[in-house]
Coordinates of C-alpha atoms and ligand atoms in Angstrom, one line a residue:
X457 CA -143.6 -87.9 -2.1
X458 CA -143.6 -88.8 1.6
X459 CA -141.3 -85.8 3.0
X460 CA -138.0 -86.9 5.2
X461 CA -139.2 -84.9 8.6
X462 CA -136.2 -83.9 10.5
X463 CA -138.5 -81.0 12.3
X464 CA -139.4 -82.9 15.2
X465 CA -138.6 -80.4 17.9
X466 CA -141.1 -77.9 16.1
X467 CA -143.8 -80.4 16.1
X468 CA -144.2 -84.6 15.8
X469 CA -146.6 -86.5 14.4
X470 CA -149.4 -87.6 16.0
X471 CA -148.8 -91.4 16.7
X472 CA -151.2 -93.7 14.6
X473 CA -152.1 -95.7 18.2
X474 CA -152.8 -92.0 19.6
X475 CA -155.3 -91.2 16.9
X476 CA -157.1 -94.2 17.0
X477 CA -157.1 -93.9 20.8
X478 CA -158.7 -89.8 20.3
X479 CA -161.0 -90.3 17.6
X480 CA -164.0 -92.1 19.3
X481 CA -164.4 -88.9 21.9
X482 CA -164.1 -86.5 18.5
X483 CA -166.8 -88.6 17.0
X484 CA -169.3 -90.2 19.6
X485 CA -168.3 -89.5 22.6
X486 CA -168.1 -85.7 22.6
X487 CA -170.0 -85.2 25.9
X488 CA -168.7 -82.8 28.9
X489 CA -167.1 -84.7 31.5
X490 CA -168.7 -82.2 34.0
X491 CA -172.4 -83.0 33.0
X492 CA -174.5 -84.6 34.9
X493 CA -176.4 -87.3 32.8
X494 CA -173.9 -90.8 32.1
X495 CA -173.3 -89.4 28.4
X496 CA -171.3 -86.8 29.4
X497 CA -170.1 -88.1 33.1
X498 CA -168.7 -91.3 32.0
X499 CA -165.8 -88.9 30.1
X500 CA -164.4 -88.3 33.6
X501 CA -163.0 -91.9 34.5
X502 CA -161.2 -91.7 31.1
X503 CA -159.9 -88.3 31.9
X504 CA -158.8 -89.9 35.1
X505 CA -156.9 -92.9 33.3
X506 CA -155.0 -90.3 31.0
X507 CA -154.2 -88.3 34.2
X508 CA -152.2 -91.6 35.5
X509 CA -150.8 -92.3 32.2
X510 CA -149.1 -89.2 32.2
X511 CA -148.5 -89.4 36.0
X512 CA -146.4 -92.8 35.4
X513 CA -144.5 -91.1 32.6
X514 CA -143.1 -88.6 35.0
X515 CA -142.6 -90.9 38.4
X516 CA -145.7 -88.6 39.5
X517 CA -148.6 -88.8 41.4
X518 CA -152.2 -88.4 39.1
X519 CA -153.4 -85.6 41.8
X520 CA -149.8 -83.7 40.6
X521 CA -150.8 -83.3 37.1
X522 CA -152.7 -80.5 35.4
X523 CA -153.9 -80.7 31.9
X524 CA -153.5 -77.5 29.8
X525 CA -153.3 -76.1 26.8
X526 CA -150.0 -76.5 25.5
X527 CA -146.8 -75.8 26.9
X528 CA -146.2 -72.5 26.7
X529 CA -149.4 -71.9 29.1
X530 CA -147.8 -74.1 31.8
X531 CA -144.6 -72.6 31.6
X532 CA -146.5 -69.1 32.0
X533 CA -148.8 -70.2 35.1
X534 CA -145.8 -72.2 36.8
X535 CA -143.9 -68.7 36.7
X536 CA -147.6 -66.6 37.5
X537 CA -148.3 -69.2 40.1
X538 CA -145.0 -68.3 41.8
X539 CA -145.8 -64.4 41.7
X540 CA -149.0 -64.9 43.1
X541 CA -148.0 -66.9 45.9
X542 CA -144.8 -64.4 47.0
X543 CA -145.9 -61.1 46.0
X544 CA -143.4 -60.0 48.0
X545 CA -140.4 -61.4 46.2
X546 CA -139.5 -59.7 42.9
X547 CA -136.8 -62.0 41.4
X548 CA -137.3 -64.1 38.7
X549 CA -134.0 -66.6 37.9
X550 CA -134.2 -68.1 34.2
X551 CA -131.6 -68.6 31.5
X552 CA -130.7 -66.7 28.5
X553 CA -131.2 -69.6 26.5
X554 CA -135.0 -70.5 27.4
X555 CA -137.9 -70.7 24.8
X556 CA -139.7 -67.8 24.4
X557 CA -142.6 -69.5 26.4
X558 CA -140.4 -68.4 29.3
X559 CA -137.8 -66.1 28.1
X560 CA -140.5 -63.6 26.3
X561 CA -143.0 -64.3 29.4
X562 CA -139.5 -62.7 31.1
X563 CA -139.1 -59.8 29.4
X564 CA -143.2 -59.1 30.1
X565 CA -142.6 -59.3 33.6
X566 CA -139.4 -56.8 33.3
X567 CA -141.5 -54.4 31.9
X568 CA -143.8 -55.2 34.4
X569 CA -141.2 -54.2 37.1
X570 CA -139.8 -57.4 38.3
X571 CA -135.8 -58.1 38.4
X572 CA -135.2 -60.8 36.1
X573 CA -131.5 -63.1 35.9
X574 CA -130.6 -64.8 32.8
X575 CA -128.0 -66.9 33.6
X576 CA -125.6 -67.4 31.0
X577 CA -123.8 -70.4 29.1
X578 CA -120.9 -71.5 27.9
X579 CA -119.7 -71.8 24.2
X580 CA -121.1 -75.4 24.0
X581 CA -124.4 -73.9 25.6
X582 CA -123.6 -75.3 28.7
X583 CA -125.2 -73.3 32.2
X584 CA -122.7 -71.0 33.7
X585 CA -123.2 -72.5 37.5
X586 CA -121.0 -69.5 38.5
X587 CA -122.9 -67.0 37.7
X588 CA -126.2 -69.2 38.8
X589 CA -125.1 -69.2 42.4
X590 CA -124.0 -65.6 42.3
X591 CA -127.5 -64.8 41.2
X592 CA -129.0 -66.4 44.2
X593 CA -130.8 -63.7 46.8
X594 CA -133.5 -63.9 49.4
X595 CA -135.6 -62.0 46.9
X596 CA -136.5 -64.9 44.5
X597 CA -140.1 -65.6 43.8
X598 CA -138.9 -68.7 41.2
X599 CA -136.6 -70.1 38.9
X600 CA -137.2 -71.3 35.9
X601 CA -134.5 -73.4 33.6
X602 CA -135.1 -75.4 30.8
X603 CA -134.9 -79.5 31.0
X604 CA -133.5 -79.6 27.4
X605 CA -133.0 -76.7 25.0
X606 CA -135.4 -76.9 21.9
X607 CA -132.6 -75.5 19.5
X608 CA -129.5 -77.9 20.4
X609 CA -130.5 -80.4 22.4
X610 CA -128.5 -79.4 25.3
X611 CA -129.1 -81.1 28.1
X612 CA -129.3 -79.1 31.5
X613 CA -128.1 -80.3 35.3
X614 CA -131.5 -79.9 36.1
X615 CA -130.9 -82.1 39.7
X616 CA -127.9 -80.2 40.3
X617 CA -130.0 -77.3 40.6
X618 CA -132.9 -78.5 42.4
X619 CA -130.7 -79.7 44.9
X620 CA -129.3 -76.5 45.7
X621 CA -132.5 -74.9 45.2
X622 CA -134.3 -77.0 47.8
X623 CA -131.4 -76.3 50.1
X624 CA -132.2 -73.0 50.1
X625 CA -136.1 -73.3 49.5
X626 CA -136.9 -71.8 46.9
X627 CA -139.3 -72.6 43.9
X628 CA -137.9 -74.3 40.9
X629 CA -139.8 -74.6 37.6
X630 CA -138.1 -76.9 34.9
X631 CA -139.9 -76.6 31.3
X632 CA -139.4 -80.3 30.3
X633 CA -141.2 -79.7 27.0
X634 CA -138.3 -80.8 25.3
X635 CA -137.2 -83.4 27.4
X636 CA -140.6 -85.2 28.3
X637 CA -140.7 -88.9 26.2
X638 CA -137.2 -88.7 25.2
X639 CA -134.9 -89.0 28.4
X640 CA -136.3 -90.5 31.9
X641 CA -137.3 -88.3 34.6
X642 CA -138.4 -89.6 37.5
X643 CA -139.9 -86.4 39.9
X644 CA -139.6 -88.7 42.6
X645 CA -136.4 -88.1 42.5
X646 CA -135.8 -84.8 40.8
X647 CA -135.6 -82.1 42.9
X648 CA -138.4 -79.8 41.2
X649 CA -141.7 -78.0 41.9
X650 CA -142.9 -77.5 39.0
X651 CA -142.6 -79.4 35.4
X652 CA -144.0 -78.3 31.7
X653 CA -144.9 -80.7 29.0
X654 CA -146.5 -80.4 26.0
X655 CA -148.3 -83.2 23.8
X656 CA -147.3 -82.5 20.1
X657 CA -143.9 -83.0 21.5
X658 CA -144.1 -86.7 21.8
X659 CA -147.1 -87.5 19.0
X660 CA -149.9 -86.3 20.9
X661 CA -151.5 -83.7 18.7
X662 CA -150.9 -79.8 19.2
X663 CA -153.3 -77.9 22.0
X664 CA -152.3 -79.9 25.0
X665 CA -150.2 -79.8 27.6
X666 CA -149.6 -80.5 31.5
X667 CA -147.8 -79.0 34.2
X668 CA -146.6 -80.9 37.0
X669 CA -147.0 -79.5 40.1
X670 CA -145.5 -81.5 43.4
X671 CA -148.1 -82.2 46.0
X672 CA -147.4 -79.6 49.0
X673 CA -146.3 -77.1 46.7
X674 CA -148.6 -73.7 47.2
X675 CA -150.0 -72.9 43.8
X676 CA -152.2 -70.2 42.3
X677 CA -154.4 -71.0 38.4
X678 CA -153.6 -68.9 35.4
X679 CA -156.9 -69.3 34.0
X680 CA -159.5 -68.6 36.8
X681 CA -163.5 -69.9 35.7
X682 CA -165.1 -72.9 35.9
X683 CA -163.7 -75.9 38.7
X684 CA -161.9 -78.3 36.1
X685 CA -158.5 -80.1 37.0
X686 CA -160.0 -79.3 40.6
X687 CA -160.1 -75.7 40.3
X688 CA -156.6 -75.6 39.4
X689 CA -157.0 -74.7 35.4
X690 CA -160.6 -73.7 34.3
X691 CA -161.9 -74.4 31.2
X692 CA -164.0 -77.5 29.4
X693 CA -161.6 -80.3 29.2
X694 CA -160.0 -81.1 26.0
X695 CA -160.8 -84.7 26.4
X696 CA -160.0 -86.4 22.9
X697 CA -156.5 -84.5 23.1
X698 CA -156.0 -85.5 27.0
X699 CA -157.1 -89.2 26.4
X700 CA -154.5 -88.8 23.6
X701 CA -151.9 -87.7 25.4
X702 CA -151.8 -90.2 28.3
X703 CA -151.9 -92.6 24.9
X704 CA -148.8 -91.0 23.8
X705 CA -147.0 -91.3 27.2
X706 CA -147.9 -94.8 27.5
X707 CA -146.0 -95.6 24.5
X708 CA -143.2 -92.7 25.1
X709 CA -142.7 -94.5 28.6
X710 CA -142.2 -98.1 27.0
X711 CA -139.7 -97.7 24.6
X712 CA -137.8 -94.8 25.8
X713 CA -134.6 -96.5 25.8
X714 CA -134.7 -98.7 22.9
X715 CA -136.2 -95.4 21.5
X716 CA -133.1 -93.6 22.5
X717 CA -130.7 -95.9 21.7
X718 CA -132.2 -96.2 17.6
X719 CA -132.7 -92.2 17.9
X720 CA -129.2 -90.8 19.3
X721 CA -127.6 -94.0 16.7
X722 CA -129.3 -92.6 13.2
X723 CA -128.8 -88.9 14.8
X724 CA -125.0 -89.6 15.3
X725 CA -124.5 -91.2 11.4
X726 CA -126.0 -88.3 10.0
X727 CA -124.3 -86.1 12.1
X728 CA -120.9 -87.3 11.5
X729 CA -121.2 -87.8 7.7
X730 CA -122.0 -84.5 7.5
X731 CA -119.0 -83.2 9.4
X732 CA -117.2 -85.2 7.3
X733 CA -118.5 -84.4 4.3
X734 CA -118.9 -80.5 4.2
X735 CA -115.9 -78.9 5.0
X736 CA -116.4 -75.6 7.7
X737 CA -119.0 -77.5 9.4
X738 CA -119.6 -77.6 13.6
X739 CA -121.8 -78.7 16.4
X740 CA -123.7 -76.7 18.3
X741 CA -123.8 -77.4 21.5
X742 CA -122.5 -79.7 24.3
X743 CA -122.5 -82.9 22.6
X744 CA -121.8 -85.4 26.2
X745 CA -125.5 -83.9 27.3
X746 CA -127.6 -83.6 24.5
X747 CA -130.8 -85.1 23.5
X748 CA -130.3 -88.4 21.4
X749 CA -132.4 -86.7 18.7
X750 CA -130.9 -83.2 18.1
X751 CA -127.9 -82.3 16.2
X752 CA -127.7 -78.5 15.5
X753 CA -125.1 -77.7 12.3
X754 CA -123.7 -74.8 11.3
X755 CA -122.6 -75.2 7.6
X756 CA -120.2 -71.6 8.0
X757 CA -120.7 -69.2 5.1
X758 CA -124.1 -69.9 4.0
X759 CA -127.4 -68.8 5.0
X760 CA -129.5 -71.1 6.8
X761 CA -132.6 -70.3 4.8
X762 CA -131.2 -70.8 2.3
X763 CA -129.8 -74.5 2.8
X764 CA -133.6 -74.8 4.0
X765 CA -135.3 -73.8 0.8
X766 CA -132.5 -76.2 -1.0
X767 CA -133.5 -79.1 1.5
X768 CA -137.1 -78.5 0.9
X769 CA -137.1 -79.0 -3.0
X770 CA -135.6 -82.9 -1.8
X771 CA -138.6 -83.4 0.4
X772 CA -136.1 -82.5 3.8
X773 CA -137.8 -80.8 6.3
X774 CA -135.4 -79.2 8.9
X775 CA -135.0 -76.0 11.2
X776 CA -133.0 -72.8 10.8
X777 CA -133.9 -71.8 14.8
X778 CA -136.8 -72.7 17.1
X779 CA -139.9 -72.8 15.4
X780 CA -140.9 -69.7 16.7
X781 CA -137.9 -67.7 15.5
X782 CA -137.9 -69.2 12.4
X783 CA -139.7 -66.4 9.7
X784 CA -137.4 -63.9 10.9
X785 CA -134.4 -63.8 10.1
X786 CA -133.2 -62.3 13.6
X787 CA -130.6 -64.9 14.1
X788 CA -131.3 -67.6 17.3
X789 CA -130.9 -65.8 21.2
X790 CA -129.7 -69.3 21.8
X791 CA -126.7 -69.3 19.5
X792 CA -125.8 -65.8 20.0
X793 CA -125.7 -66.2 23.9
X794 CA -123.0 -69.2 23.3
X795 CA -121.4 -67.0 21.6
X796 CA -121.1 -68.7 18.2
X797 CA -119.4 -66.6 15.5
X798 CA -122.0 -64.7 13.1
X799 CA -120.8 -66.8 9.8
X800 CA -121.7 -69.7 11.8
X801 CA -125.0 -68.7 13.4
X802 CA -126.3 -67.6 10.2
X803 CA -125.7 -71.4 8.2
X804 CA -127.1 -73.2 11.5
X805 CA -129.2 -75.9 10.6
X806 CA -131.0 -78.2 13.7
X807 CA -132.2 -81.5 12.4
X808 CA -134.7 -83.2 14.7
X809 CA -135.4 -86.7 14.7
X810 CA -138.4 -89.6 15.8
X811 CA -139.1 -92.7 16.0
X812 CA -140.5 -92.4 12.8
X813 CA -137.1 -91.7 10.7
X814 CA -135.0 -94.2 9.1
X815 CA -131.6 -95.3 8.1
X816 CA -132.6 -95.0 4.5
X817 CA -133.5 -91.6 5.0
X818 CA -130.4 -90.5 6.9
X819 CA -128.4 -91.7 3.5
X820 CA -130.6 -89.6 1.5
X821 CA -130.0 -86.7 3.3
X822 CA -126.3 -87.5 3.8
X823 CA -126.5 -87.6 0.0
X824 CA -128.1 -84.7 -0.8
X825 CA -126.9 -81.9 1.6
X826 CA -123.2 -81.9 1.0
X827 CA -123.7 -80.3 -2.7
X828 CA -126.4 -78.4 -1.2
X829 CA -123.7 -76.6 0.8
X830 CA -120.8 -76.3 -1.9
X831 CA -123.2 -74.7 -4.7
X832 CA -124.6 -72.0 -1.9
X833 CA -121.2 -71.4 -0.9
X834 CA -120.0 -70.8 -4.6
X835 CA -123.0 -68.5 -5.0
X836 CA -122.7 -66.3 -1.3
X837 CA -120.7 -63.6 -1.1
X838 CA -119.3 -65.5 2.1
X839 CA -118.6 -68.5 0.3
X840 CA -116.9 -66.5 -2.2
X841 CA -115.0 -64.6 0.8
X842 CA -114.2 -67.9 2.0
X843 CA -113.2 -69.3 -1.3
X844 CA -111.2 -66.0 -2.4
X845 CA -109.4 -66.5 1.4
X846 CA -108.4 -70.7 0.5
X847 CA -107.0 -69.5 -2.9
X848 CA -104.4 -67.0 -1.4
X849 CA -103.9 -69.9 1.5
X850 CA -103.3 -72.3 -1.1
X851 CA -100.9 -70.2 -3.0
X852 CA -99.0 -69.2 0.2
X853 CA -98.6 -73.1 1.3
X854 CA -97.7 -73.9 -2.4
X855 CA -95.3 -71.2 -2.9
X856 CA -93.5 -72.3 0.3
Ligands
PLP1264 N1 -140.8 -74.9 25.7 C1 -139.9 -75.5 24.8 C2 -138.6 -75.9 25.3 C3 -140.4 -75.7 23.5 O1 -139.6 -76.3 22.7 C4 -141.7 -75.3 23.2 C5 -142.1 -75.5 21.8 O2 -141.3 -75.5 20.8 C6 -142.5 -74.7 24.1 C7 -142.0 -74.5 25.4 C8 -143.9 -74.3 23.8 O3 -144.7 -75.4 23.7 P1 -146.2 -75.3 23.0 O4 -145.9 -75.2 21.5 O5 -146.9 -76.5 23.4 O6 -146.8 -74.0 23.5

């Protein structure tokens, strides 16, 4: 049974056109681009294309984009980069609701020594621009804030901040893992410095990534060796998974409002059946800025793992957290800095959509999940709470 996969913040699929577009350099054409002889040098003017594919993607210039690993390494040498350039500035700006590409990197450099802000946010997850601006010193090395947040979608004022940022001149870093394929940006306009993306975000496989970094703007390499991406990240290209990649933008880039449009449309349905149909359900998150894929539930008095397990048996593949938090059962940094009540962080479900999902499959799920919730809540000792507190509710209304 083909599974219904509403994980698609954790990872995407890689895009059929994107395969067909890798395979040949996994197969034949394996050479190093930095060899000598044709078999191998030939590699670089298809390196070159991918480098402008992602470039137009972004609003960017080829020369500003560095292929990495993944994301989570470009977030890291964006923020290293920054260090290394100002070792005299020991501020760090980020938000308590980051990934832990950045918020963990964070708490290294803490222990490291360095004074580290997370700015807070609001109930709906929304930044606290208060608090942002009180933050703001002649001490700060970077900041680093998050395009889109990988657990609700939440969509940040990410030009808002540049803006006042460049006023004062310092660095800004924006990890637009999230964001990247799904909403325009257009660094032409957007006040930033720095940029993260990462390829099995937008069905480019997993072990690629790019960071943006604006011509003019001093940087320092993470991974110091050989002179690939012009001595700016070392290390043998990955070219089958770069050549995918600036595939995967290409298409990202064409449809990315229609995409939208058909994304945030199916997202919405299921969002608001479910709402309707399982009583003590809520949003997380600001719903006016949001990704058009992300809808982050909480279904109040159950466990999330547990409505995953249930979903699971039906083929549904959603999230309880991030996919890094997920195996714990610490419940999500980014629900517990918005503050959302502990019955309600616990049952939070994020489903996470592509352009791979279907009407079809939103009924099924819309089908499926509400009985999901009423059996776990007849079986946990909240639901029972919960049901033991409507009872005497009930009897009070009725004996009035
Ligand atoms: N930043 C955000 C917002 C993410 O959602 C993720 C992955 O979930 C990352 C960074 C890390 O990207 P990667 O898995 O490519 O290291």
């Amino acid at each position: 049974m083909k599974p219904i996969y509403l994980d698609n913040n954790a990872t995407t699929a890689v895009a059929p056109e994107v395969l067909d577009e890798m395979l040949p350099y996994l197969r034949d054409l394996y050479g190093n681009p930095s060899s000598m002889h044709t078999f191998g040098g030939q590699l670089g003017g298809r390196i070159r294309e991918a480098r402008a594919q992602v470039a137009a993607l972004l609003g960017a210039e080829p020369e500003e984009i560095i292929f990495t690993s993944c994301g989570t390494e470009s977030d890291n040498t964006a923020i290293m980069s920054a260090l290394e350039i100002y070792p005299g500035k020991r501020h760090v700006i980020t938000t308590r609701v980051e990934h832990p590409a950045v918020y963990n990197f964070c708490k290294h450099l803490a222990r490291k020594g360095y004074r580290i802000t997370y700015v807070p946010v609001d109930s709906k997850g929304r930044l606290n621009m208060d608090a942002f601006n009180k933050a703001l010193d002649d001490d700060i090395a970077v900041v680093s804030i998050m395009y889109a947040n990988n657990e609700t979608g939440v969509v940040f004022p990410i030009e808002e901040i540049g803006t006042l940022l460049r006023e004062r001149g310092v660095l800004f870093h924006t990890d637009a893992v999230q964001a990247a394929g799904k909403i325009p940006i257009n660094t032409k306009t957007l006040p930033v410095d720095m940029l993260s993306l990462s390829g099995h975000k937008l069905h480019a496989p997993k072990g690629v990534g790019v960071l943006y970094v604006r011509k003019g703007t001093r940087f320092y390499p993470y991974i110091i060796g050989g002179h690939q991406e012009q001595g700016r990240r070392a290390g043998t290209e990955n070219i089958a998974s770069i050549i995918a990649l600036g595939k995967a933008c290409v298409l990202a880039g064409k449809n990315l409002e229609t995409e939208a449009a058909y994304l945030s449309k199916l997202r919405d349905k299921l969002e608001a059946a479910l709402l309707l149909d399982c009583p003590d359900a809520r949003v997380n998150g600001d719903t006016e800025h949001r990704l058009p894929n992300t809808t982050n539930i909480s279904f109040e008095y159950v466990e999330g793992e547990a409505i995953l397990l249930k979903l699971d048996e039906f083929g549904v593949c959603a999230s309880s957290g991030s996919a890094c938090t997920s195996g714990s059962l610490e419940p999500s940094h980014v629900l517990r800095a918005m503050g959302v009540p502990f019955t309600a962080m616990h049952g939070s479900i994020r489903f996470s959509l592509s352009r791979y999902n279907t009407d079809e499959e939103m009924n099924r799920v819309i089908e499926v999940l509400p009985p999901i919730i009423k059996e776990l809540r007849s079986l946990s000792p909240y639901g029972r709470e919960k049901l033991v507190a409507e009872k005497i509710s009930q009897c009070k209304t009725s004996s009035t």
